[in-house]
Protein backbone atom coordinates (compact mmCIF):
# COMPACT_ATOMS: atom_id res chain seq x y z
CA UNK A 1 0.00 0.00 0.00
CA UNK A 2 2.82 2.38 0.81
CA UNK A 3 4.38 1.82 -2.61
CA UNK A 4 1.07 2.55 -4.31
CA UNK A 5 0.65 5.74 -2.31
CA UNK A 6 4.15 6.85 -3.29
CA UNK A 7 3.46 6.14 -6.94
CA UNK A 8 0.19 8.02 -6.80
CA UNK A 9 1.81 11.01 -5.09
CA UNK A 10 4.58 11.07 -7.68
CA UNK A 11 2.02 10.94 -10.46
CA UNK A 12 0.05 13.88 -9.03
CA UNK A 13 3.25 15.88 -8.55
CA UNK A 14 4.29 15.35 -12.17
CA UNK A 15 0.91 16.49 -13.40
CA UNK A 16 1.00 19.62 -11.28
CA UNK A 17 4.52 20.52 -12.38
CA UNK A 18 3.78 19.91 -16.05
CA UNK A 19 0.74 22.16 -15.90
CA UNK A 20 2.40 25.03 -14.07
CA UNK A 21 3.63 28.10 -15.91
CA UNK A 22 4.68 31.33 -14.30
CA UNK A 23 1.91 33.95 -14.15
CA UNK A 24 4.06 36.59 -15.82
CA UNK A 25 4.10 34.58 -19.05
CA UNK A 26 0.33 34.91 -19.48
CA UNK A 27 -0.92 38.16 -17.95
CA UNK A 28 -0.92 41.06 -20.42
CA UNK A 29 -0.18 44.72 -19.62
CA UNK A 30 1.07 44.00 -16.11
CA UNK A 31 2.16 47.61 -15.61
CA UNK A 32 -1.21 49.06 -16.69
CA UNK A 33 -1.70 50.75 -13.29
CA UNK A 34 1.28 52.98 -14.09
CA UNK A 35 -0.89 54.59 -16.78
CA UNK A 36 -3.64 55.85 -14.50
CA UNK A 37 -2.32 59.33 -15.29
CA UNK A 38 -2.24 60.32 -18.96
CA UNK A 39 1.05 59.67 -20.75
CA UNK A 40 2.11 60.45 -24.26
CA UNK A 41 3.34 57.52 -26.34
CA UNK A 42 6.13 57.82 -28.85
CA UNK A 43 4.73 55.42 -31.44
CA UNK A 44 3.54 56.76 -34.78
CA UNK A 45 1.25 55.30 -37.41
CA UNK A 46 2.44 57.58 -40.21
CA UNK A 47 2.38 54.95 -42.95
CA UNK A 48 5.10 55.28 -45.58
CA UNK A 49 4.07 54.33 -49.08
CA UNK A 50 5.73 51.25 -50.55
CA UNK A 51 5.84 49.52 -53.93
CA UNK A 52 2.64 47.66 -54.88
CA UNK A 53 0.49 49.84 -52.62
CA UNK A 54 -2.88 50.95 -53.96
CA UNK A 55 -3.70 54.62 -53.38
CA UNK A 56 -7.12 56.26 -53.57
CA UNK A 57 -6.70 59.95 -54.47
CA UNK A 58 -9.56 62.44 -54.37
CA UNK A 59 -9.49 66.01 -55.66
CA UNK A 60 -12.00 68.61 -54.51
CA UNK A 61 -12.74 72.09 -55.80
CA UNK A 62 -15.54 74.65 -55.82
CA UNK A 63 -15.43 74.50 -59.60
CA UNK A 64 -16.79 71.14 -60.76
CA UNK A 65 -15.66 71.63 -64.35
CA UNK A 66 -12.02 72.13 -63.34
CA UNK A 67 -12.08 68.94 -61.29
CA UNK A 68 -13.66 66.95 -64.13
CA UNK A 69 -10.53 67.50 -66.20
CA UNK A 70 -8.86 65.01 -63.85
CA UNK A 71 -11.83 62.66 -63.81
CA UNK A 72 -10.74 59.09 -63.15
CA UNK A 73 -12.48 56.13 -61.60
CA UNK A 74 -9.89 56.04 -58.83
CA UNK A 75 -10.83 59.50 -57.57
CA UNK A 76 -13.24 58.96 -54.71
CA UNK A 77 -15.18 60.83 -52.07
CA UNK A 78 -16.31 64.38 -51.60
CA UNK A 79 -15.44 67.10 -49.15
CA UNK A 80 -17.17 70.16 -47.73
CA UNK A 81 -15.22 73.38 -47.67
CA UNK A 82 -15.57 76.93 -46.48
CA UNK A 83 -17.94 79.03 -48.57
CA UNK A 84 -19.79 76.22 -50.32
CA UNK A 85 -19.76 72.66 -51.52
CA UNK A 86 -16.49 71.15 -52.72
CA UNK A 87 -16.98 68.93 -55.74
CA UNK A 88 -14.77 65.91 -56.29
CA UNK A 89 -14.35 63.74 -59.34
CA UNK A 90 -15.79 60.23 -59.41
CA UNK A 91 -16.24 58.54 -62.79
CA UNK A 92 -19.81 57.22 -63.24
CA UNK A 93 -20.25 57.15 -59.48
CA UNK A 94 -18.24 53.93 -59.34
CA UNK A 95 -17.21 53.06 -55.77
CA UNK A 96 -15.63 49.71 -56.68
CA UNK A 97 -12.16 51.14 -57.02
CA UNK A 98 -8.72 49.71 -57.70
CA UNK A 99 -6.67 52.76 -56.82
CA UNK A 100 -3.44 54.13 -58.22
CA UNK A 101 -0.86 51.37 -58.26
CA UNK A 102 2.63 52.19 -56.96
CA UNK A 103 5.09 50.50 -59.31
CA UNK A 104 8.38 48.83 -58.38
CA UNK A 105 10.21 52.15 -58.86
CA UNK A 106 7.87 53.93 -56.46
CA UNK A 107 5.88 55.92 -59.04
CA UNK A 108 2.21 56.40 -59.87
CA UNK A 109 0.83 57.51 -63.24
CA UNK A 110 -1.40 60.51 -62.60
CA UNK A 111 -3.70 62.03 -65.25
CA UNK A 112 -2.20 65.11 -66.93
CA UNK A 113 0.50 65.48 -64.28
CA UNK A 114 2.18 62.29 -65.43
CA UNK A 115 4.56 60.18 -63.37
CA UNK A 116 4.85 61.13 -59.69
CA UNK A 117 7.32 59.55 -57.25
CA UNK A 118 5.61 58.57 -53.99
CA UNK A 119 7.80 55.82 -52.49
CA UNK A 120 8.74 56.45 -48.85
CA UNK A 121 6.41 59.42 -48.52
CA UNK A 122 3.49 59.73 -46.15
CA UNK A 123 -0.07 60.16 -47.42
CA UNK A 124 0.05 63.79 -46.34
CA UNK A 125 3.28 64.43 -48.24
CA UNK A 126 1.88 62.89 -51.43
CA UNK A 127 -1.34 64.90 -51.09
CA UNK A 128 0.63 68.13 -50.61
CA UNK A 129 2.82 67.33 -53.62
CA UNK A 130 -0.13 66.71 -55.95
CA UNK A 131 -2.05 69.65 -54.55
CA UNK A 132 0.87 72.01 -55.20
CA UNK A 133 1.21 70.74 -58.78
CA UNK A 134 -2.51 71.16 -59.43
CA UNK A 135 -2.55 74.71 -58.09
CA UNK A 136 0.15 75.70 -60.57
CA UNK A 137 -2.17 76.47 -63.46
CA UNK A 138 -4.77 73.69 -63.20
CA UNK A 139 -7.04 74.01 -60.15
CA UNK A 140 -6.22 77.01 -57.98
CA UNK A 141 -8.28 75.86 -54.99
CA UNK A 142 -7.57 72.13 -55.32
CA UNK A 143 -7.83 70.09 -52.13
CA UNK A 144 -6.24 66.65 -52.37
CA UNK A 145 -6.75 63.67 -50.10
CA UNK A 146 -4.76 60.43 -50.33
CA UNK A 147 -5.81 57.16 -48.72
CA UNK A 148 -4.13 53.78 -48.62
CA UNK A 149 -6.81 51.38 -49.85
CA UNK A 150 -5.51 48.40 -47.92
CA UNK A 151 -2.46 46.49 -46.79
CA UNK A 152 -1.92 43.02 -45.43
CA UNK A 153 -0.26 41.64 -42.31
CA UNK A 154 0.77 38.02 -41.78
CA UNK A 155 0.21 36.57 -38.30
CA UNK A 156 1.87 33.22 -37.53
CA UNK A 157 0.84 31.64 -34.27
CA UNK A 158 2.71 28.41 -33.58
CA UNK A 159 1.99 26.22 -36.58
CA UNK A 160 -0.99 28.25 -37.78
CA UNK A 161 -0.82 31.28 -40.06
CA UNK A 162 -3.33 33.89 -41.15
CA UNK A 163 -3.16 36.78 -43.61
CA UNK A 164 -5.09 39.86 -42.48
CA UNK A 165 -6.22 42.45 -45.02
CA UNK A 166 -6.34 45.81 -43.25
CA UNK A 167 -8.69 48.34 -44.85
CA UNK A 168 -7.21 51.36 -43.06
CA UNK A 169 -3.72 52.68 -42.51
CA UNK A 170 -3.87 52.66 -38.72
CA UNK A 171 -3.78 49.21 -37.15
CA UNK A 172 -2.05 48.25 -33.92
CA UNK A 173 -0.35 44.94 -33.26
CA UNK A 174 -2.94 44.34 -30.52
CA UNK A 175 -5.76 44.65 -33.07
CA UNK A 176 -4.00 42.38 -35.56
CA UNK A 177 -3.41 39.58 -33.07
CA UNK A 178 -6.99 39.90 -31.84
CA UNK A 179 -8.28 39.64 -35.43
CA UNK A 180 -6.11 36.55 -35.87
CA UNK A 181 -7.79 34.87 -32.89
CA UNK A 182 -5.77 36.19 -29.95
CA UNK A 183 -3.02 34.48 -28.04
CA UNK A 184 -3.42 30.73 -27.93
CA UNK A 185 -2.66 28.52 -24.95
CA UNK A 186 1.05 27.85 -24.80
CA UNK A 187 2.26 30.93 -26.70
CA UNK A 188 4.68 33.55 -25.43
CA UNK A 189 3.33 37.02 -24.74
CA UNK A 190 6.61 38.74 -23.89
CA UNK A 191 8.68 37.91 -26.97
CA UNK A 192 6.52 38.43 -30.08
CA UNK A 193 8.63 38.72 -33.22
CA UNK A 194 7.83 41.26 -35.95
CA UNK A 195 9.64 41.14 -39.29
CA UNK A 196 9.45 44.36 -41.29
CA UNK A 197 10.82 45.51 -44.63
CA UNK A 198 12.18 49.04 -44.59
CA UNK A 199 13.88 50.66 -47.57
CA UNK A 200 14.64 47.29 -49.13
CA UNK A 201 16.09 45.85 -45.91
CA UNK A 202 14.59 43.37 -43.46
CA UNK A 203 14.47 44.35 -39.80
CA UNK A 204 13.32 42.35 -36.81
CA UNK A 205 11.69 43.69 -33.65
CA UNK A 206 10.45 42.17 -30.41
CA UNK A 207 7.18 43.21 -28.78
CA UNK A 208 6.48 42.56 -25.09
CA UNK A 209 2.77 42.29 -24.31
CA UNK A 210 3.35 41.84 -20.59
CA UNK A 211 4.56 45.44 -20.19
CA UNK A 212 2.30 48.16 -21.53
CA UNK A 213 5.03 50.80 -21.45
CA UNK A 214 7.30 48.78 -23.73
CA UNK A 215 4.50 47.89 -26.12
CA UNK A 216 3.14 51.42 -26.53
CA UNK A 217 6.58 52.80 -27.29
CA UNK A 218 7.60 49.99 -29.61
CA UNK A 219 8.21 50.89 -33.28
CA UNK A 220 5.88 48.01 -34.20
CA UNK A 221 2.93 49.03 -32.01
CA UNK A 222 1.44 50.49 -35.19
CA UNK A 223 1.81 48.05 -38.05
CA UNK A 224 2.98 48.73 -41.57
CA UNK A 225 2.43 47.07 -44.92
CA UNK A 226 3.61 43.46 -45.19
CA UNK A 227 4.59 43.12 -41.52
CA UNK A 228 5.01 39.52 -40.35
CA UNK A 229 4.07 38.73 -36.74
CA UNK A 230 5.37 35.49 -35.28
CA UNK A 231 4.12 34.28 -31.92
CA UNK A 232 6.33 31.50 -30.63
CA UNK A 233 5.02 28.55 -28.68
CA UNK A 234 6.65 28.06 -25.30
CA UNK A 235 8.54 24.96 -24.23
CA UNK A 236 5.53 23.53 -22.43
CA UNK A 237 3.46 23.67 -25.61
CA UNK A 238 6.31 22.18 -27.63
CA UNK A 239 6.52 19.32 -25.16
CA UNK A 240 2.76 18.77 -25.36
CA UNK A 241 2.99 18.43 -29.13
CA UNK A 242 5.83 15.91 -28.97
CA UNK A 243 5.36 12.15 -29.32
CA UNK A 244 7.23 11.65 -26.02
CA UNK A 245 4.66 13.76 -24.19
CA UNK A 246 1.79 11.83 -25.73
CA UNK A 247 3.43 8.57 -24.67
CA UNK A 248 3.96 9.83 -21.12
CA UNK A 249 0.37 11.05 -20.98
CA UNK A 250 -0.92 7.64 -22.01
CA UNK A 251 1.47 5.93 -19.60
CA UNK A 252 0.38 8.23 -16.76
CA UNK A 253 -3.26 7.40 -17.44
CA UNK A 254 -2.50 3.70 -17.29
CA UNK A 255 -0.52 4.16 -14.07
CA UNK A 256 -3.37 6.12 -12.53
CA UNK A 257 -5.78 3.35 -13.44
CA UNK A 258 -3.46 0.68 -11.99
CA UNK A 259 -2.96 2.66 -8.79
CA UNK A 260 -6.71 3.17 -8.41
CA UNK A 261 -7.47 -0.54 -8.94
CA UNK A 262 -4.70 -1.51 -6.53
CA UNK A 263 -6.01 0.83 -3.87
CA UNK A 264 -9.51 -0.60 -4.26
CA UNK A 265 -8.28 -4.19 -4.03
CA UNK A 266 -6.23 -3.47 -0.94
CA UNK A 267 -9.14 -1.78 0.78
CA UNK A 268 -11.40 -4.74 -0.03
CA UNK A 269 -8.89 -7.30 1.33
CA UNK A 270 -8.47 -5.51 4.66
Tab-separated table of C-alpha atoms in Angstrom:
chain	number	residue	atom	x	y	z
A	1	UNK	CA	0.000	0.000	0.000
A	2	UNK	CA	2.819	2.382	0.811
A	3	UNK	CA	4.385	1.822	-2.606
A	4	UNK	CA	1.075	2.550	-4.313
A	5	UNK	CA	0.655	5.743	-2.308
A	6	UNK	CA	4.154	6.851	-3.288
A	7	UNK	CA	3.463	6.139	-6.938
A	8	UNK	CA	0.195	8.024	-6.795
A	9	UNK	CA	1.813	11.009	-5.086
A	10	UNK	CA	4.584	11.074	-7.676
A	11	UNK	CA	2.019	10.938	-10.457
A	12	UNK	CA	0.050	13.881	-9.028
A	13	UNK	CA	3.249	15.883	-8.551
A	14	UNK	CA	4.294	15.348	-12.166
A	15	UNK	CA	0.906	16.494	-13.403
A	16	UNK	CA	1.005	19.623	-11.281
A	17	UNK	CA	4.521	20.522	-12.384
A	18	UNK	CA	3.780	19.915	-16.051
A	19	UNK	CA	0.745	22.164	-15.900
A	20	UNK	CA	2.400	25.027	-14.069
A	21	UNK	CA	3.626	28.096	-15.912
A	22	UNK	CA	4.676	31.332	-14.305
A	23	UNK	CA	1.910	33.945	-14.152
A	24	UNK	CA	4.057	36.588	-15.820
A	25	UNK	CA	4.103	34.579	-19.050
A	26	UNK	CA	0.329	34.911	-19.478
A	27	UNK	CA	-0.916	38.162	-17.948
A	28	UNK	CA	-0.920	41.058	-20.423
A	29	UNK	CA	-0.179	44.717	-19.622
A	30	UNK	CA	1.068	43.999	-16.110
A	31	UNK	CA	2.164	47.613	-15.610
A	32	UNK	CA	-1.205	49.061	-16.687
A	33	UNK	CA	-1.703	50.745	-13.288
A	34	UNK	CA	1.276	52.976	-14.089
A	35	UNK	CA	-0.886	54.591	-16.779
A	36	UNK	CA	-3.636	55.851	-14.500
A	37	UNK	CA	-2.320	59.333	-15.290
A	38	UNK	CA	-2.239	60.319	-18.957
A	39	UNK	CA	1.045	59.667	-20.748
A	40	UNK	CA	2.109	60.453	-24.265
A	41	UNK	CA	3.339	57.524	-26.338
A	42	UNK	CA	6.134	57.821	-28.847
A	43	UNK	CA	4.728	55.418	-31.442
A	44	UNK	CA	3.542	56.764	-34.779
A	45	UNK	CA	1.252	55.305	-37.411
A	46	UNK	CA	2.435	57.584	-40.209
A	47	UNK	CA	2.380	54.947	-42.950
A	48	UNK	CA	5.099	55.282	-45.579
A	49	UNK	CA	4.066	54.332	-49.080
A	50	UNK	CA	5.726	51.249	-50.555
A	51	UNK	CA	5.845	49.525	-53.934
A	52	UNK	CA	2.641	47.658	-54.879
A	53	UNK	CA	0.486	49.840	-52.625
A	54	UNK	CA	-2.879	50.955	-53.956
A	55	UNK	CA	-3.705	54.622	-53.376
A	56	UNK	CA	-7.119	56.262	-53.570
A	57	UNK	CA	-6.699	59.946	-54.469
A	58	UNK	CA	-9.561	62.439	-54.374
A	59	UNK	CA	-9.489	66.007	-55.661
A	60	UNK	CA	-11.995	68.608	-54.513
A	61	UNK	CA	-12.744	72.089	-55.801
A	62	UNK	CA	-15.535	74.653	-55.818
A	63	UNK	CA	-15.426	74.500	-59.603
A	64	UNK	CA	-16.787	71.142	-60.756
A	65	UNK	CA	-15.660	71.629	-64.351
A	66	UNK	CA	-12.024	72.135	-63.336
A	67	UNK	CA	-12.081	68.937	-61.294
A	68	UNK	CA	-13.657	66.954	-64.128
A	69	UNK	CA	-10.530	67.500	-66.200
A	70	UNK	CA	-8.858	65.013	-63.846
A	71	UNK	CA	-11.831	62.664	-63.813
A	72	UNK	CA	-10.736	59.090	-63.148
A	73	UNK	CA	-12.478	56.135	-61.598
A	74	UNK	CA	-9.887	56.038	-58.827
A	75	UNK	CA	-10.832	59.500	-57.572
A	76	UNK	CA	-13.241	58.959	-54.711
A	77	UNK	CA	-15.182	60.831	-52.068
A	78	UNK	CA	-16.307	64.382	-51.602
A	79	UNK	CA	-15.437	67.102	-49.149
A	80	UNK	CA	-17.166	70.159	-47.725
A	81	UNK	CA	-15.221	73.381	-47.670
A	82	UNK	CA	-15.574	76.934	-46.482
A	83	UNK	CA	-17.942	79.029	-48.567
A	84	UNK	CA	-19.791	76.223	-50.316
A	85	UNK	CA	-19.762	72.661	-51.522
A	86	UNK	CA	-16.491	71.148	-52.717
A	87	UNK	CA	-16.979	68.933	-55.735
A	88	UNK	CA	-14.774	65.906	-56.286
A	89	UNK	CA	-14.354	63.740	-59.339
A	90	UNK	CA	-15.788	60.232	-59.412
A	91	UNK	CA	-16.245	58.539	-62.789
A	92	UNK	CA	-19.807	57.223	-63.242
A	93	UNK	CA	-20.251	57.149	-59.476
A	94	UNK	CA	-18.243	53.935	-59.335
A	95	UNK	CA	-17.210	53.055	-55.771
A	96	UNK	CA	-15.626	49.714	-56.682
A	97	UNK	CA	-12.156	51.142	-57.022
A	98	UNK	CA	-8.719	49.707	-57.701
A	99	UNK	CA	-6.673	52.762	-56.819
A	100	UNK	CA	-3.435	54.125	-58.219
A	101	UNK	CA	-0.856	51.368	-58.260
A	102	UNK	CA	2.630	52.188	-56.959
A	103	UNK	CA	5.089	50.499	-59.308
A	104	UNK	CA	8.383	48.834	-58.384
A	105	UNK	CA	10.207	52.145	-58.857
A	106	UNK	CA	7.873	53.935	-56.456
A	107	UNK	CA	5.879	55.924	-59.043
A	108	UNK	CA	2.215	56.395	-59.874
A	109	UNK	CA	0.831	57.508	-63.241
A	110	UNK	CA	-1.397	60.511	-62.595
A	111	UNK	CA	-3.700	62.032	-65.251
A	112	UNK	CA	-2.202	65.113	-66.934
A	113	UNK	CA	0.499	65.482	-64.276
A	114	UNK	CA	2.183	62.293	-65.431
A	115	UNK	CA	4.557	60.175	-63.366
A	116	UNK	CA	4.846	61.125	-59.687
A	117	UNK	CA	7.321	59.551	-57.254
A	118	UNK	CA	5.608	58.566	-53.993
A	119	UNK	CA	7.801	55.821	-52.492
A	120	UNK	CA	8.745	56.446	-48.854
A	121	UNK	CA	6.414	59.419	-48.525
A	122	UNK	CA	3.489	59.729	-46.146
A	123	UNK	CA	-0.067	60.156	-47.419
A	124	UNK	CA	0.046	63.789	-46.344
A	125	UNK	CA	3.277	64.434	-48.238
A	126	UNK	CA	1.878	62.889	-51.426
A	127	UNK	CA	-1.338	64.900	-51.090
A	128	UNK	CA	0.628	68.128	-50.613
A	129	UNK	CA	2.822	67.335	-53.618
A	130	UNK	CA	-0.128	66.706	-55.948
A	131	UNK	CA	-2.048	69.650	-54.546
A	132	UNK	CA	0.869	72.006	-55.203
A	133	UNK	CA	1.207	70.741	-58.783
A	134	UNK	CA	-2.511	71.158	-59.430
A	135	UNK	CA	-2.549	74.712	-58.092
A	136	UNK	CA	0.146	75.696	-60.567
A	137	UNK	CA	-2.171	76.471	-63.456
A	138	UNK	CA	-4.772	73.690	-63.203
A	139	UNK	CA	-7.045	74.008	-60.148
A	140	UNK	CA	-6.224	77.010	-57.976
A	141	UNK	CA	-8.277	75.857	-54.990
A	142	UNK	CA	-7.566	72.128	-55.318
A	143	UNK	CA	-7.832	70.092	-52.126
A	144	UNK	CA	-6.243	66.651	-52.372
A	145	UNK	CA	-6.750	63.670	-50.101
A	146	UNK	CA	-4.756	60.433	-50.333
A	147	UNK	CA	-5.808	57.162	-48.724
A	148	UNK	CA	-4.127	53.778	-48.625
A	149	UNK	CA	-6.815	51.385	-49.846
A	150	UNK	CA	-5.513	48.400	-47.922
A	151	UNK	CA	-2.464	46.486	-46.785
A	152	UNK	CA	-1.915	43.024	-45.427
A	153	UNK	CA	-0.262	41.638	-42.313
A	154	UNK	CA	0.773	38.022	-41.776
A	155	UNK	CA	0.209	36.569	-38.305
A	156	UNK	CA	1.871	33.224	-37.531
A	157	UNK	CA	0.842	31.640	-34.270
A	158	UNK	CA	2.706	28.413	-33.579
A	159	UNK	CA	1.993	26.215	-36.577
A	160	UNK	CA	-0.992	28.253	-37.778
A	161	UNK	CA	-0.820	31.283	-40.061
A	162	UNK	CA	-3.325	33.893	-41.149
A	163	UNK	CA	-3.160	36.784	-43.608
A	164	UNK	CA	-5.087	39.858	-42.481
A	165	UNK	CA	-6.224	42.451	-45.020
A	166	UNK	CA	-6.336	45.806	-43.247
A	167	UNK	CA	-8.690	48.345	-44.848
A	168	UNK	CA	-7.211	51.356	-43.064
A	169	UNK	CA	-3.719	52.677	-42.505
A	170	UNK	CA	-3.867	52.657	-38.718
A	171	UNK	CA	-3.782	49.214	-37.147
A	172	UNK	CA	-2.053	48.250	-33.922
A	173	UNK	CA	-0.346	44.940	-33.263
A	174	UNK	CA	-2.937	44.337	-30.524
A	175	UNK	CA	-5.756	44.649	-33.067
A	176	UNK	CA	-3.995	42.379	-35.562
A	177	UNK	CA	-3.406	39.580	-33.067
A	178	UNK	CA	-6.988	39.901	-31.838
A	179	UNK	CA	-8.280	39.642	-35.428
A	180	UNK	CA	-6.109	36.546	-35.871
A	181	UNK	CA	-7.786	34.867	-32.892
A	182	UNK	CA	-5.775	36.189	-29.953
A	183	UNK	CA	-3.016	34.478	-28.036
A	184	UNK	CA	-3.425	30.729	-27.927
A	185	UNK	CA	-2.655	28.523	-24.951
A	186	UNK	CA	1.053	27.846	-24.795
A	187	UNK	CA	2.263	30.929	-26.698
A	188	UNK	CA	4.678	33.547	-25.425
A	189	UNK	CA	3.330	37.024	-24.741
A	190	UNK	CA	6.612	38.743	-23.893
A	191	UNK	CA	8.677	37.911	-26.973
A	192	UNK	CA	6.520	38.429	-30.079
A	193	UNK	CA	8.628	38.720	-33.219
A	194	UNK	CA	7.826	41.259	-35.951
A	195	UNK	CA	9.644	41.136	-39.291
A	196	UNK	CA	9.453	44.363	-41.291
A	197	UNK	CA	10.820	45.505	-44.628
A	198	UNK	CA	12.183	49.044	-44.591
A	199	UNK	CA	13.878	50.661	-47.572
A	200	UNK	CA	14.638	47.287	-49.132
A	201	UNK	CA	16.088	45.850	-45.911
A	202	UNK	CA	14.593	43.372	-43.462
A	203	UNK	CA	14.467	44.354	-39.797
A	204	UNK	CA	13.318	42.346	-36.805
A	205	UNK	CA	11.694	43.694	-33.649
A	206	UNK	CA	10.446	42.170	-30.412
A	207	UNK	CA	7.180	43.212	-28.780
A	208	UNK	CA	6.483	42.555	-25.089
A	209	UNK	CA	2.773	42.287	-24.310
A	210	UNK	CA	3.350	41.842	-20.595
A	211	UNK	CA	4.563	45.438	-20.191
A	212	UNK	CA	2.303	48.158	-21.527
A	213	UNK	CA	5.029	50.799	-21.451
A	214	UNK	CA	7.304	48.785	-23.732
A	215	UNK	CA	4.504	47.889	-26.118
A	216	UNK	CA	3.135	51.417	-26.528
A	217	UNK	CA	6.584	52.796	-27.291
A	218	UNK	CA	7.601	49.987	-29.612
A	219	UNK	CA	8.212	50.888	-33.282
A	220	UNK	CA	5.882	48.010	-34.202
A	221	UNK	CA	2.933	49.028	-32.013
A	222	UNK	CA	1.438	50.490	-35.185
A	223	UNK	CA	1.811	48.051	-38.054
A	224	UNK	CA	2.979	48.733	-41.572
A	225	UNK	CA	2.432	47.070	-44.920
A	226	UNK	CA	3.612	43.458	-45.186
A	227	UNK	CA	4.589	43.116	-41.516
A	228	UNK	CA	5.007	39.519	-40.346
A	229	UNK	CA	4.072	38.729	-36.743
A	230	UNK	CA	5.371	35.487	-35.283
A	231	UNK	CA	4.117	34.280	-31.917
A	232	UNK	CA	6.332	31.505	-30.626
A	233	UNK	CA	5.022	28.546	-28.681
A	234	UNK	CA	6.649	28.057	-25.296
A	235	UNK	CA	8.541	24.962	-24.226
A	236	UNK	CA	5.534	23.529	-22.431
A	237	UNK	CA	3.464	23.670	-25.614
A	238	UNK	CA	6.306	22.180	-27.632
A	239	UNK	CA	6.517	19.319	-25.156
A	240	UNK	CA	2.755	18.767	-25.362
A	241	UNK	CA	2.990	18.432	-29.132
A	242	UNK	CA	5.827	15.910	-28.975
A	243	UNK	CA	5.363	12.145	-29.319
A	244	UNK	CA	7.225	11.653	-26.016
A	245	UNK	CA	4.660	13.763	-24.185
A	246	UNK	CA	1.786	11.834	-25.734
A	247	UNK	CA	3.433	8.566	-24.671
A	248	UNK	CA	3.960	9.833	-21.120
A	249	UNK	CA	0.369	11.054	-20.983
A	250	UNK	CA	-0.924	7.637	-22.014
A	251	UNK	CA	1.471	5.934	-19.598
A	252	UNK	CA	0.377	8.228	-16.764
A	253	UNK	CA	-3.260	7.405	-17.438
A	254	UNK	CA	-2.498	3.698	-17.293
A	255	UNK	CA	-0.524	4.159	-14.074
A	256	UNK	CA	-3.370	6.120	-12.525
A	257	UNK	CA	-5.780	3.347	-13.442
A	258	UNK	CA	-3.463	0.682	-11.991
A	259	UNK	CA	-2.958	2.665	-8.785
A	260	UNK	CA	-6.710	3.171	-8.413
A	261	UNK	CA	-7.467	-0.540	-8.942
A	262	UNK	CA	-4.697	-1.510	-6.532
A	263	UNK	CA	-6.010	0.831	-3.866
A	264	UNK	CA	-9.514	-0.596	-4.261
A	265	UNK	CA	-8.278	-4.193	-4.033
A	266	UNK	CA	-6.226	-3.465	-0.937
A	267	UNK	CA	-9.137	-1.780	0.778
A	268	UNK	CA	-11.404	-4.737	-0.028
A	269	UNK	CA	-8.888	-7.300	1.329
A	270	UNK	CA	-8.469	-5.507	4.656
